[in-house]
XYZ file of C-alpha atoms in Angstrom:
714
model
C 93.067 89.191 123.269
C 91.935 92.202 121.273
C 88.269 90.921 120.129
C 87.507 90.086 123.444
C 88.598 93.421 125.278
C 86.447 95.477 122.509
C 83.173 92.896 122.810
C 84.093 93.472 126.462
C 84.090 97.661 126.203
C 81.163 97.668 124.353
C 78.834 95.512 126.575
C 80.592 98.189 129.548
C 79.354 100.952 127.731
C 75.923 99.524 127.426
C 75.864 99.186 130.982
C 76.934 102.493 131.505
C 74.496 104.029 130.025
C 71.539 102.020 131.767
C 73.296 102.201 135.214
C 72.824 106.201 134.179
C 69.538 105.612 132.929
C 69.247 104.189 136.397
C 70.506 106.307 138.651
C 69.038 109.462 137.465
C 66.681 110.028 139.759
C 68.146 110.905 143.237
C 68.291 108.220 146.012
C 65.846 109.700 148.283
C 61.773 111.048 147.619
C 59.619 113.226 149.753
C 55.944 112.729 150.237
C 54.633 115.380 152.868
C 51.331 114.642 153.352
C 49.168 116.384 156.108
C 46.057 115.073 157.981
C 44.077 117.538 161.214
C 46.906 119.284 162.782
C 50.245 116.952 161.673
C 52.060 115.943 159.163
C 53.608 112.225 157.892
C 56.562 112.553 156.254
C 58.087 110.109 154.086
C 61.071 109.305 152.499
C 62.456 106.625 149.956
C 65.653 105.402 150.085
C 66.443 103.282 146.956
C 69.196 101.778 146.017
C 71.821 100.077 148.624
C 71.783 104.045 149.994
C 71.336 104.776 153.751
C 69.565 108.090 155.016
C 71.314 109.180 158.512
C 68.678 110.060 161.645
C 67.739 113.698 163.325
C 70.766 112.738 166.044
C 71.373 115.453 166.468
C 75.526 115.143 166.371
C 77.909 117.547 167.111
C 81.524 116.608 165.290
C 79.408 113.988 163.627
C 77.797 112.827 159.878
C 75.079 114.873 158.658
C 71.712 114.918 160.201
C 68.467 114.880 158.946
C 67.559 117.451 159.844
C 63.561 119.965 159.495
C 62.902 123.073 159.020
C 59.340 124.555 159.305
C 58.208 128.672 158.267
C 55.048 128.907 160.421
C 52.686 132.682 159.996
C 51.251 133.289 163.289
C 49.467 131.955 165.404
C 51.201 128.214 164.361
C 53.438 126.132 166.512
C 55.183 123.849 166.717
C 53.749 120.507 168.816
C 56.443 119.065 170.334
C 60.073 118.282 167.773
C 59.710 116.045 164.594
C 59.364 112.635 165.451
C 60.609 109.093 163.855
C 58.194 106.721 163.464
C 60.378 104.299 162.063
C 63.031 103.275 163.389
C 66.239 103.500 163.394
C 69.237 101.148 163.090
C 71.477 102.312 165.853
C 75.189 100.929 165.770
C 78.592 102.183 166.898
C 80.645 103.970 164.476
C 84.572 103.510 165.103
C 85.383 106.371 162.585
C 82.391 109.849 164.107
C 83.157 107.780 167.784
C 80.144 108.269 168.418
C 76.332 105.814 168.553
C 74.850 106.979 165.344
C 71.418 106.206 163.589
C 70.527 105.148 159.943
C 67.679 104.768 157.946
C 67.792 101.853 155.124
C 64.445 101.904 152.520
C 62.002 104.230 154.200
C 61.362 106.327 156.481
C 58.684 107.901 158.321
C 57.997 111.052 160.393
C 55.680 113.120 162.191
C 55.104 117.107 163.237
C 52.395 117.933 165.198
C 51.451 121.451 165.003
C 49.373 123.953 168.045
C 47.033 126.773 166.632
C 46.020 129.794 168.110
C 42.130 129.780 168.944
C 41.741 132.560 166.492
C 42.703 130.181 163.243
C 40.942 127.715 164.853
C 37.651 129.355 164.921
C 38.490 130.803 161.911
C 38.615 127.027 160.429
C 39.976 128.156 157.489
C 43.428 126.038 155.984
C 46.551 126.713 156.921
C 49.695 126.509 154.037
C 53.054 125.639 156.019
C 56.524 125.587 154.017
C 59.159 123.530 155.079
C 62.123 122.017 154.035
C 64.442 118.357 155.184
C 68.121 118.672 154.468
C 69.858 115.224 154.446
C 72.857 113.313 153.577
C 73.191 109.512 152.035
C 75.711 106.983 151.823
C 76.689 103.580 150.684
C 79.173 101.394 151.474
C 81.862 102.589 149.397
C 81.276 106.692 149.508
C 78.822 109.584 150.906
C 76.877 112.554 148.564
C 76.707 115.506 149.044
C 73.928 117.418 151.802
C 70.961 118.243 149.693
C 67.677 119.576 150.794
C 64.332 120.024 149.634
C 61.308 122.561 149.858
C 57.984 120.752 150.320
C 53.807 122.739 151.021
C 51.780 121.492 152.822
C 48.574 122.257 154.617
C 46.520 121.264 157.493
C 43.577 122.216 159.014
C 42.611 123.823 162.116
C 40.868 120.860 164.246
C 37.512 121.990 166.980
C 39.894 121.100 169.245
C 42.053 123.975 168.692
C 39.702 126.228 168.497
C 38.461 125.292 172.527
C 42.184 125.530 173.405
C 44.026 127.909 174.963
C 46.000 129.948 172.418
C 49.685 128.512 171.208
C 52.694 131.128 172.012
C 53.177 132.959 169.174
C 56.775 132.553 167.551
C 57.657 137.230 168.044
C 57.072 139.320 164.859
C 59.327 138.143 162.047
C 60.302 134.619 163.541
C 58.746 132.058 161.780
C 61.023 129.928 160.289
C 61.733 127.009 163.536
C 63.592 124.758 162.991
C 62.660 120.655 164.419
C 64.970 119.730 166.789
C 64.830 115.677 168.413
C 64.572 115.659 172.677
C 67.982 117.386 173.109
C 69.278 113.495 175.135
C 68.787 113.416 170.939
C 67.272 109.500 172.356
C 64.623 109.534 169.692
C 64.568 105.831 169.542
C 61.716 104.176 171.941
C 61.973 100.543 172.807
C 58.624 100.745 170.366
C 58.920 100.859 166.935
C 56.013 104.072 166.839
C 56.301 106.316 168.875
C 52.359 107.467 168.697
C 49.939 106.242 169.527
C 47.935 104.612 167.412
C 44.840 105.782 169.499
C 45.468 109.142 169.227
C 45.181 109.217 165.663
C 43.765 106.136 163.350
C 45.915 107.482 160.515
C 49.333 107.397 161.768
C 48.273 103.903 163.646
C 51.104 102.002 164.108
C 52.047 97.989 161.964
C 53.798 95.371 162.894
C 57.800 95.996 160.601
C 56.370 92.828 158.201
C 53.383 95.095 157.228
C 54.770 98.356 157.019
C 57.992 97.172 155.137
C 56.404 95.422 152.696
C 53.853 98.384 152.270
C 56.707 100.867 151.927
C 58.925 98.035 149.306
C 56.301 98.088 147.446
C 55.444 101.209 145.929
C 59.713 102.081 146.184
C 60.093 98.762 143.885
C 57.754 98.988 141.560
C 58.501 101.977 138.915
C 61.915 99.731 139.596
C 60.605 96.528 138.675
C 59.069 98.083 135.533
C 61.170 100.121 134.049
C 63.533 97.876 133.843
C 61.776 95.087 132.694
C 60.914 96.743 129.857
C 64.339 97.592 129.506
C 65.921 93.790 128.996
C 62.428 93.146 127.061
C 64.042 95.710 124.634
C 67.696 94.856 124.569
C 66.547 91.131 123.792
C 64.317 92.782 121.060
C 67.427 94.895 119.498
C 69.242 91.474 119.685
C 66.086 89.483 117.850
C 66.139 91.972 115.465
C 69.153 90.938 113.712
C 68.065 87.479 112.971
C 64.985 88.663 110.653
C 65.234 88.427 106.728
C 65.537 92.280 106.464
C 68.544 93.075 108.703
C 70.814 90.309 108.446
C 71.143 90.694 104.556
C 73.376 93.115 105.492
C 75.575 92.210 108.085
C 77.969 91.421 104.773
C 77.320 94.249 103.670
C 78.361 95.971 106.018
C 81.346 93.747 106.624
C 82.576 95.126 102.856
C 81.692 98.212 103.303
C 84.473 98.886 106.298
C 86.994 95.821 104.422
C 87.688 99.222 102.471
C 89.727 100.960 105.361
C 90.342 97.690 106.212
C 94.688 98.876 106.011
C 93.973 101.930 108.005
C 93.898 99.628 111.426
C 93.087 102.812 114.002
C 91.107 104.563 110.862
C 89.099 101.643 110.431
C 87.963 101.558 113.950
C 87.432 104.921 114.701
C 84.885 104.598 111.693
C 83.351 101.121 113.312
C 82.730 103.107 116.346
C 81.449 105.759 114.411
C 78.502 103.233 112.460
C 77.666 102.152 116.014
C 76.998 105.549 117.648
C 75.239 106.891 114.100
C 72.915 103.840 114.482
C 72.063 104.082 117.808
C 71.453 108.070 117.160
C 68.892 107.783 113.969
C 66.924 105.262 116.857
C 67.213 107.579 119.383
C 67.676 111.250 118.815
C 63.914 112.156 116.615
C 62.523 109.402 119.880
C 64.350 112.519 122.629
C 63.309 115.185 120.056
C 59.948 115.168 120.140
C 59.587 114.249 124.016
C 61.767 116.706 125.203
C 60.001 119.720 123.233
C 56.511 118.537 124.401
C 57.443 118.193 128.014
C 59.436 122.111 127.954
C 57.111 123.497 126.084
C 54.048 122.191 127.684
C 55.237 120.500 131.047
C 54.789 117.231 132.692
C 51.394 117.632 131.757
C 51.528 117.101 128.590
C 53.623 115.251 127.967
C 52.156 112.144 130.067
C 48.879 113.476 128.037
C 50.510 112.765 125.281
C 52.060 109.006 126.557
C 48.269 108.082 127.818
C 46.276 109.280 125.078
C 48.708 106.833 123.053
C 48.679 104.154 125.199
C 44.339 104.801 126.136
C 42.393 106.414 123.047
C 40.869 104.765 120.389
C 42.895 107.195 117.851
C 46.139 105.092 118.339
C 45.331 101.868 119.391
C 43.447 100.799 116.142
C 46.070 102.167 113.968
C 48.913 99.745 115.729
C 46.349 97.674 115.408
C 46.238 97.598 111.754
C 50.026 98.228 111.138
C 50.559 95.199 113.381
C 47.947 92.712 110.911
C 49.332 94.597 107.703
C 53.547 93.603 108.800
C 51.754 90.171 109.675
C 50.393 90.084 106.154
C 54.232 91.041 104.581
C 55.751 88.844 106.569
C 53.164 86.053 105.105
C 54.485 86.784 101.736
C 51.262 89.139 100.865
C 53.959 92.010 100.135
C 57.005 93.396 100.509
C 56.680 96.463 103.150
C 60.142 98.681 102.015
C 61.216 102.490 102.828
C 60.536 104.231 99.552
C 63.397 103.261 97.579
C 64.521 106.742 95.995
C 64.826 108.192 99.815
C 67.011 104.017 100.261
C 68.992 105.044 96.836
C 69.895 108.542 97.073
C 71.061 107.369 101.092
C 73.250 104.639 99.850
C 74.863 107.101 97.281
C 75.557 109.328 99.664
C 77.207 105.980 101.518
C 80.049 104.533 98.654
C 81.418 108.197 98.677
C 83.369 106.853 102.032
C 84.888 108.681 105.043
C 82.823 110.230 108.226
C 79.510 111.097 106.127
C 79.714 107.887 104.358
C 79.478 106.414 106.929
C 76.700 108.360 108.483
C 75.074 107.289 105.282
C 75.811 103.570 105.424
C 74.160 103.656 109.031
C 71.315 105.228 107.774
C 70.347 102.833 104.853
C 70.832 99.934 107.859
C 67.602 101.288 109.733
C 66.336 102.322 105.953
C 66.736 99.344 105.053
C 65.814 96.846 107.753
C 62.651 99.243 109.103
C 60.387 96.618 107.671
C 61.582 94.096 109.921
C 62.036 96.492 112.819
C 59.116 98.860 113.003
C 57.473 96.733 114.898
C 59.064 95.552 117.595
C 60.291 99.377 117.652
C 55.921 100.763 117.724
C 56.000 97.332 120.450
C 59.028 98.955 123.008
C 57.966 102.571 122.562
C 54.572 102.453 123.374
C 54.893 99.845 126.024
C 57.648 102.557 127.961
C 55.104 105.509 126.971
C 53.286 103.775 129.839
C 55.240 104.641 132.607
C 57.091 108.213 133.211
C 58.125 110.379 130.362
C 61.976 109.596 129.959
C 61.411 105.879 130.094
C 61.146 105.435 126.459
C 64.174 107.396 125.893
C 65.985 105.296 127.136
C 64.464 102.163 126.328
C 65.060 103.056 122.422
C 68.891 103.724 123.808
C 68.463 100.570 125.034
C 67.748 98.524 122.142
C 69.386 100.779 119.652
C 72.942 99.781 121.119
C 72.069 96.065 121.590
C 70.561 96.083 117.848
C 73.755 97.974 116.313
C 76.134 95.621 118.770
C 76.919 92.997 116.541
C 76.643 95.433 113.434
C 79.849 97.378 115.394
C 81.784 94.475 116.406
C 81.520 93.392 112.680
C 82.600 96.129 111.384
C 85.162 96.710 113.714
C 86.403 92.182 113.165
C 85.637 91.727 108.830
C 87.739 88.204 109.296
C 84.313 87.002 112.183
C 81.775 87.350 109.330
C 82.950 83.829 108.204
C 82.013 82.146 111.527
C 77.887 83.068 110.549
C 75.607 80.934 109.094
C 74.596 81.903 105.730
C 71.460 83.384 104.391
C 68.881 80.923 102.955
C 65.586 79.504 103.858
C 65.782 79.228 108.012
C 65.288 83.740 107.811
C 61.855 83.085 106.019
C 61.124 80.771 108.039
C 61.778 83.187 111.334
C 59.686 86.190 109.657
C 57.034 83.927 109.271
C 57.143 82.630 113.110
C 57.354 86.564 113.687
C 54.468 86.424 111.413
C 52.651 84.761 113.988
C 54.006 86.491 116.689
C 52.298 89.792 115.091
C 49.083 89.081 115.078
C 49.248 87.637 118.430
C 50.185 90.181 120.316
C 48.890 92.844 117.507
C 44.906 92.151 118.778
C 46.571 93.430 122.630
C 46.257 96.967 120.713
C 42.390 96.040 120.048
C 41.382 95.225 122.897
C 42.922 98.200 124.949
C 40.675 100.523 122.995
C 37.916 97.742 122.999
C 37.530 97.983 127.125
C 38.352 101.412 126.870
C 35.793 102.543 125.335
C 33.017 99.518 125.832
C 32.732 98.658 122.089
C 32.070 94.317 123.820
C 33.972 93.265 120.348
C 36.937 91.383 121.479
C 35.625 89.360 125.049
C 37.539 87.424 126.639
C 36.866 83.871 125.086
C 37.219 85.731 121.492
C 39.993 86.764 122.497
C 41.744 84.119 123.718
C 40.015 82.023 121.233
C 41.506 83.827 118.799
C 45.147 82.741 120.210
C 44.201 80.080 119.963
C 43.904 79.094 116.007
C 47.271 81.285 115.856
C 49.343 79.528 117.705
C 47.766 76.379 116.625
C 48.617 77.602 113.222
C 51.604 78.155 113.874
C 52.383 75.191 115.900
C 51.181 73.199 112.751
C 53.916 75.174 110.203
C 56.670 74.719 112.913
C 55.871 70.570 111.904
C 56.173 71.467 107.621
C 52.645 70.644 107.165
C 51.740 74.436 106.385
C 53.860 76.025 103.808
C 53.704 80.097 101.787
C 54.812 81.317 98.932
C 58.617 81.888 100.049
C 59.280 79.246 101.609
C 62.000 76.542 101.026
C 60.521 72.655 100.852
C 60.785 71.027 105.003
C 61.542 67.678 103.666
C 62.310 66.265 107.306
C 61.680 68.380 110.696
C 64.806 69.432 112.751
C 65.223 68.697 115.805
C 64.916 72.802 116.584
C 61.829 73.193 114.883
C 60.039 69.957 116.654
C 60.938 71.514 120.144
C 59.503 74.645 119.265
C 56.664 72.232 117.800
C 55.988 71.153 121.239
C 55.976 74.012 123.090
C 54.060 76.006 120.805
C 51.286 72.742 121.348
C 51.700 73.035 124.913
C 50.881 76.661 125.177
C 47.562 75.944 123.304
C 46.474 73.369 125.636
C 47.194 75.671 128.471
C 45.161 78.749 126.022
C 41.617 76.333 126.267
C 40.339 76.558 129.734
C 40.521 79.888 129.077
C 37.556 79.746 126.993
C 35.347 78.342 129.820
C 36.598 80.577 132.969
C 40.181 79.535 133.741
C 41.925 82.655 135.245
C 45.288 82.529 133.097
C 47.234 83.743 135.813
C 50.507 83.719 132.990
C 48.545 85.729 131.003
C 46.227 88.056 132.939
C 48.529 91.079 131.758
C 47.650 90.580 128.455
C 44.749 89.276 127.974
C 40.711 91.298 128.783
C 39.328 90.289 132.394
C 37.002 87.242 133.154
C 34.158 89.998 133.572
C 33.925 89.942 130.118
C 32.903 86.648 129.640
C 29.992 85.956 127.504
C 30.029 82.285 129.402
C 32.104 81.612 132.449
C 31.684 78.077 133.201
C 33.211 78.522 136.205
C 30.586 80.416 137.791
C 27.346 78.962 136.391
C 28.773 76.209 137.715
C 28.717 78.247 141.651
C 32.391 77.596 142.039
C 34.230 80.464 140.573
C 39.060 79.938 140.354
C 40.200 80.695 143.689
C 36.704 79.077 145.949
C 32.697 79.179 146.047
C 30.779 82.659 144.974
C 30.185 84.631 147.418
C 26.613 86.101 148.274
C 25.796 89.539 146.973
C 28.019 91.975 150.201
C 26.387 95.532 149.204
C 22.912 96.742 151.122
C 21.524 97.903 147.896
C 19.465 99.473 150.135
C 21.198 102.027 151.023
C 22.336 102.809 147.373
C 20.331 105.007 145.590
C 18.540 103.286 142.117
C 20.377 99.886 143.983
C 22.991 99.732 141.985
C 25.947 101.653 141.905
C 27.272 104.021 139.547
C 28.089 102.737 136.282
C 27.753 99.431 137.356
C 26.489 98.818 134.374
C 29.635 98.880 131.798
C 32.044 98.817 134.952
C 32.548 95.570 136.585
C 35.487 94.149 139.466
C 37.137 90.983 139.468
C 36.647 87.316 141.154
C 32.990 88.464 141.572
C 33.441 91.622 144.153
C 31.296 94.271 144.724
C 31.588 97.971 145.013
C 31.256 101.108 143.472
C 32.967 103.447 140.610
C 32.000 106.939 142.093
C 34.271 108.534 144.821
C 31.528 110.124 146.225
C 28.570 106.992 146.776
C 31.531 105.037 147.760
C 32.172 107.572 150.124
C 29.081 107.777 151.716
C 28.228 104.209 151.584
C 31.215 103.282 153.750
C 29.411 106.097 156.516
C 26.561 104.317 156.751
C 27.753 100.804 156.828
C 30.520 102.012 159.026
C 33.643 100.367 156.839
C 36.746 101.728 155.458
C 37.585 101.920 151.927
C 40.013 100.186 149.889
C 40.548 102.698 147.492
C 41.643 100.964 143.280
C 43.305 103.449 141.331
C 43.472 100.899 138.154
C 43.202 100.847 133.957
C 41.940 99.360 131.370
C 45.514 98.969 129.365
C 47.096 98.235 132.989
C 48.912 95.282 132.955
C 50.211 94.817 136.114
C 46.874 96.159 137.094
C 45.279 92.918 136.006
C 48.516 90.763 137.555
C 47.251 92.139 140.337
C 43.778 91.189 140.254
C 44.826 87.714 138.862
C 47.980 86.855 141.301
C 47.112 88.645 144.538
C 43.189 89.438 144.259
C 42.676 85.622 144.087
C 43.605 84.927 146.974
C 41.167 83.396 149.336
C 42.193 85.134 152.030
C 42.579 88.758 150.811
C 38.637 88.083 148.541
C 37.772 87.999 152.443
C 39.100 90.921 153.103
C 38.138 93.042 150.586
C 34.629 92.052 150.667
C 33.514 90.955 154.073
C 35.545 94.543 155.555
C 36.095 97.183 153.130
C 34.052 98.868 150.804
C 35.571 98.658 147.502
C 35.966 101.810 145.091
C 37.844 101.005 142.228
C 38.041 103.912 139.832
C 39.673 103.702 135.784
C 41.974 106.272 134.891
C 41.821 105.986 131.130
C 37.850 104.954 130.690
C 36.349 106.973 127.863
C 32.851 107.585 129.129
C 32.097 111.080 128.507
C 29.821 112.416 131.677
C 26.661 115.445 131.943
C 28.508 118.683 132.056
C 27.799 119.200 135.417
C 29.711 116.524 136.319
C 32.359 117.770 134.521
C 35.544 119.269 136.690
C 37.556 122.240 136.224
C 41.989 121.486 136.953
C 43.321 124.517 138.538
C 45.685 124.568 135.398
C 42.993 125.345 133.770
C 41.656 122.070 131.636
C 37.883 120.962 131.709
C 37.975 117.506 132.434
C 35.232 115.623 130.584
C 35.715 112.038 130.752
C 35.415 109.468 133.899
C 38.677 108.704 133.581
C 40.252 112.218 133.010
C 38.153 113.127 136.656
C 39.424 110.212 138.120
C 43.310 110.290 136.333
C 42.965 114.410 137.701
C 41.662 112.896 141.387
C 44.803 110.398 142.022
C 47.141 113.238 141.004
C 45.420 116.712 142.878
C 44.413 114.154 145.742
C 47.712 111.693 146.382
C 50.763 113.389 144.101
C 51.009 110.635 142.366
C 49.912 109.264 138.323
C 50.183 105.435 138.828
C 48.542 102.762 138.789
C 47.408 100.390 139.692
C 47.382 102.235 143.359
C 45.678 101.497 146.477
C 45.022 103.101 149.077
C 43.187 102.427 152.895
C 40.626 105.541 153.340
C 38.575 105.957 156.976
C 35.248 107.034 156.977
C 36.881 110.610 156.765
C 38.596 110.489 153.512
C 42.253 109.959 155.382
C 44.581 107.040 154.317
C 45.159 104.499 157.768
C 48.606 103.254 156.154
C 50.733 104.143 153.429
C 49.871 103.861 150.186
C 50.267 100.108 148.219
C 51.471 100.114 143.964
C 52.033 97.115 142.334
C 54.148 94.145 143.614
C 52.484 91.025 143.621
C 52.919 88.973 147.355
C 49.936 88.403 148.348
C 51.750 87.613 152.015
C 52.911 91.533 152.337
C 49.051 92.371 150.666
C 47.310 90.407 152.586
C 49.031 92.500 155.801
C 48.633 96.036 154.341
C 44.728 95.059 154.477
C 44.931 93.816 157.869
C 46.710 96.405 158.696
C 44.050 99.329 157.708
C 41.746 97.486 158.905
C 43.947 96.959 163.073
C 44.108 101.464 161.990
C 40.610 102.130 161.778
C 38.982 100.272 164.877
C 42.388 101.956 166.974
C 40.165 105.224 165.303
C 36.834 104.528 166.003
């Protein structure tokens, strides 16, 4: 009973830590986007929380309230409008009908500008704030407020119209209130005439919800995927040959103090905490120091450098190859013996200090097996927010420490474990093959971002075919390494693993001739890198017949889009890789713009292209109705000096990727890929942008809603 209780407690600790990580952010995120003389304010509501609408509710719940500080010559054009219809219910507690939002909410506020300000034509900065409250089925959070700033641009019509009333001197704060009746919900889903403003044109509820949910859940899906992967790697590390033998040593150490059970459990708990701290704290310190000293941009630059620069990627590739050779038995990788022996000698002293150094010894001795696993987990997590590597390593270390902590609590459990033997070396060799395959990803990222042309798609797939074929023969006992035990027969487990491995090889082979291999789209180089694509040469692609060019090259300077000599779109689509050039072409041909923020090292971008862009309807919509502009945020192509830009914080951006990344941050306030924005010819958003979401129907509705908004505004 005690054993179950203790194990349950440890799992609860793991769950508590991960839940705390998930709840680190506020459940409501706000974004204000100004267009002309109006601002659209969007709230993204996380989890099961719901937010009250603008009310007002006298004696009722805390309604969402907006306040604007207006400069002289600017007034509100009506009250705040709810573009998203709230859910309305009769609340028995408050004794009134109330409205609330789940998932998301959109609001609109228009402004009047005096003729003098409109004639000047200068942008006008307005400060605002919003106060709101969220509740779930069990509790409510205290009312929260947030400030925001945006810039409106006077229109030509405002210059010709009479000057609006100007607030009295000193009265610059205006609260946006609803209609006195409090009935802000109309029968229609939208309260703004789509024909009056294309940027806020109405879409059906399914499209709007799919678009907003794609943005809201993208980071959460990605974050939890990395966390779960880290936990699995943490448990898997126990089976490696340099970690598994440490279990008996752990049991032997803690059996010394088994007479005093209370003290023994305290020491075992400290042992587990020490292991977690030794893995997590160094990473956390490095990240936090760079974050607080240099801010978000410095930390983001460091992670971007780690994820895309050739130096760390080639270094990681070489490390994976070295570890693979070590796992095959070429040599043994260990920490310096002096360091390990010194730590081990201090562990023999016992007490709290001894427990800590026992944990340190475990971390040092197991380095040769956990090192590449930790590297894989960390590099993957650096492609997200700055906190993700900390939480990822925390999840890995807790899962890694959990078995050792349990055995430290209950040393008698050791008798239930299988004995060390040849099976451990087999696990090590299998990991070596996996290291070879995964290490190629780092070389591929460097190859794509710097356009070396060393590891095109068919070369990459050919290497994987060879690696996993050899792995299959090894599992069948046809290949043996120096430290392997003789295999007299093939066990059922090895046979099933061999069948799975050879089936994977059979799946890979068509990829050599142009098959999309959608299940691996995030790990393989794009189809455009293939020198020989059988499906393209025979006139058929994976999704249908290859279409003729969709670009009028007579309208393009030089006859071809800028950078198209080394950048390409998937599935035979054609477009632009420079924002200004693409926008100019869109104006000439009278089409809306599909703006794609992407990256060579972006796994989710490749998955979207393979699983969503491959749909025939999606391709038809993109090819026939939009001008595609793909902006790579990690491309290392250095541009001529006259094309360099200087960011507001004084940094000079010289490469194509950094210029595109700065544009995305400054224009849209986000630095995540993939990120899809539908624009009109003036560069104004047509509908809510969309992020990573493999829902094909939702993406089709997203494109169709953009077309409707564009046509309504013409």
